[in-house]
Amino acid sequence: MTVHIGAGIYQLKAPLEFTEADSGEAGKDITWLGEKGATLITGGLLLTGCQAYDAENPEQILSCPLDSTITDSISAEDNSRIKGNGPAFEMFLNEYRMQPARYPDFGWLYIKTPLDAKTQFSVYQKLPTFSGDLSNAQVHIFPSNDYFDQYLGVKNLDQANNKITLSSDSSNELAEGRRFYLQNAKEFLTTPGEWFYDKDNAQLLFIPPYDSVPKSPVISSTKNLINLAGASHIRFENLTFRHSTGNAITIVNSDSLAFDSLEINNVGGKGISADDQTVVDDNNTNIKISNSAIHHAGTGAITLTGGDRPTLQASGNSIYNNKIYNYTTNLMIYGVEIGGVATHVSHNLIAQGLSGGIRFTGNDHVIEKNEIYSICQNSNDCGAIYAGRDWTFRGNIIRYNYIHDSYGYGLTNVDIANNIIQYTYTGARGVYLDDGLSGTHVLGNLLVNAGNAAIQFGNGRDTIIENNIIKTNKQGLWATMYSPYYNWDWNRASLLTMPIDSELWKAKYPELTQPMAHDTWLEGNTIQRNVVISTAYKGYSLRYQLPAQSNVIDHNLVWHASSDIRVDYRIPDTGAFKGGALWSDWIAQGLETDSLNEDPCLTIVGSTVRLTCDNSPITRLGIKNLPSDMGLAK
């Protein structure tokens, strides 16, 4: 059965609810079909009656009256990272997401000195005098690193002593040099593109962006647009969703749902969320998300978890051929997050994200033929594809992805006494297997200037890295042993969360029950038939911190057109270590065998790799060609 939804704007005051009673049957899906690009489902409230706030004000502030009975009832998704008295809604002007009035207008302030662990700090810059009401002000802050941000209320802004006291604890301890800005105070409203909710006077104040005629001011007013709980065999196609304070689409304990040719943008939460942490045993299976555009989402584009890990029952979920970009407008959260068992993520374009690209947990996922670039634009220590901190996350395959042109952004040097706070464009990774992640197969990926490390795996076990082609001005391959400060009890505890001694798990992942010679070392890994073309300064392009015992490194090709290749190595079971060793020195250690330092005779244009000579050493090493269909499906 097909429900046709005609062209038009459908404003929702409450989400559309779909349950078992609204479901189809196997082979008899119910399709909700819109007209592509013309059927809009919105949770937005169009503002009318806007006029000049003050004809004499130089900022050209406009004022729109609001009905406080409506705005007081607006709520957003609960999020432990968002505290304080900021409004639950967002404002959009001509579909441009407006910035809550902030100070400074551009850039950041910095923590000078933490005055206690989590609530009070002095400010590096001199705060100007604010004479207005700051009772609803918030800080958007990275308390101690560059990948976890929060919005916290301001209890007190002491301008005389240049310090700030927060109304809630930060999740992590405050650290000097870390960045923040203030927002949500009328006095901060000074720059085009900003807005402020004047609750006392029931009005919304804003300054239009440069060269913008304010035709359609909208505030988001509905938490979710579609809720599916216990639903099945329903298809949504050719629909546009906008202006939710939370997710556009929320899915709980549902099966056999399809979302095709959707556009989702300007939402406060996620585009599509099928992972409700508040629901016990939430399991979503056979969810298909395809051919859609998800962008300008507040906390990521897609979260999808399903299947049963103890029994390794596959979810049947897939994310295929979607355009995902500008997906972290409010919080630094990965664009696509998958969990559970056997989700297939393929042929997607993931780009222009302030945070990382794909994050996975669980088992047997396949992430293939995606194009990922320009990620981690406002964060550090993150990856195009990332997972970590659990030895039982195994059987995952990362293959044939085109990952390129990402840099990251983060604090690289702080010395308050000498007035040094330095942030640089650094810290992104391509494939990032963090915190002991193990049992992953990284095969046939093309990584071109993918970040500080094209492929980094930290203290992982039983990982295979093969047939990848890397061109980089940073590190190509980075196998790292973490410092003694890393808490290995996290990983040891993970072994108790799954039935690793069951016949099923022993057959699928036999290494999990084998004795570990050193559980804090990298053991049982294979690095073979990879190409690393370095353009790095003096050829600094490889870091290997791993024991000779049980690891295999062979049949790789490394090349720098004008310099030797240099390797930082540490081999704990032999005691050998050296920074910036020449390639010949590294080979003499005996850990890597049958590898070549020769011109590979290849060119890389976009995602296309071509050999330029008949006798390329790549052929001799058995390195295979990469597929030609990486990225969006044609």
Short mmCIF file of C-alpha atoms in Angstrom, two decimals, residues 43 57 69 73 89 127 132 159 199 215 229 234 267 283 377 386 477 503 537:
data_model
loop_
_atom_site.label_atom_id
_atom_site.label_comp_id
_atom_site.label_asym_id
_atom_site.label_seq_id
_atom_site.Cartn_x
_atom_site.Cartn_y
_atom_site.Cartn_z
CA GLY A 43 8.66 21.11 13.24
CA ASN A 57 20.63 50.90 16.75
CA THR A 69 2.83 29.84 26.08
CA SER A 73 6.39 24.30 26.08
CA PHE A 89 14.92 25.76 20.23
CA LEU A 127 37.03 40.11 29.77
CA GLY A 132 23.51 43.37 31.15
CA GLN A 159 34.88 40.66 35.58
CA LYS A 199 12.17 35.70 27.37
CA LYS A 215 12.18 36.42 4.46
CA ALA A 229 8.46 2.13 18.11
CA ILE A 234 7.27 0.66 6.47
CA VAL A 267 17.69 19.66 13.03
CA ASN A 283 17.21 -3.72 18.95
CA GLN A 377 37.59 20.42 11.21
CA TYR A 386 37.28 5.18 14.40
CA LEU A 477 51.51 3.66 9.22
CA GLU A 503 31.57 -22.50 21.19
CA TYR A 537 59.84 16.42 5.64
#
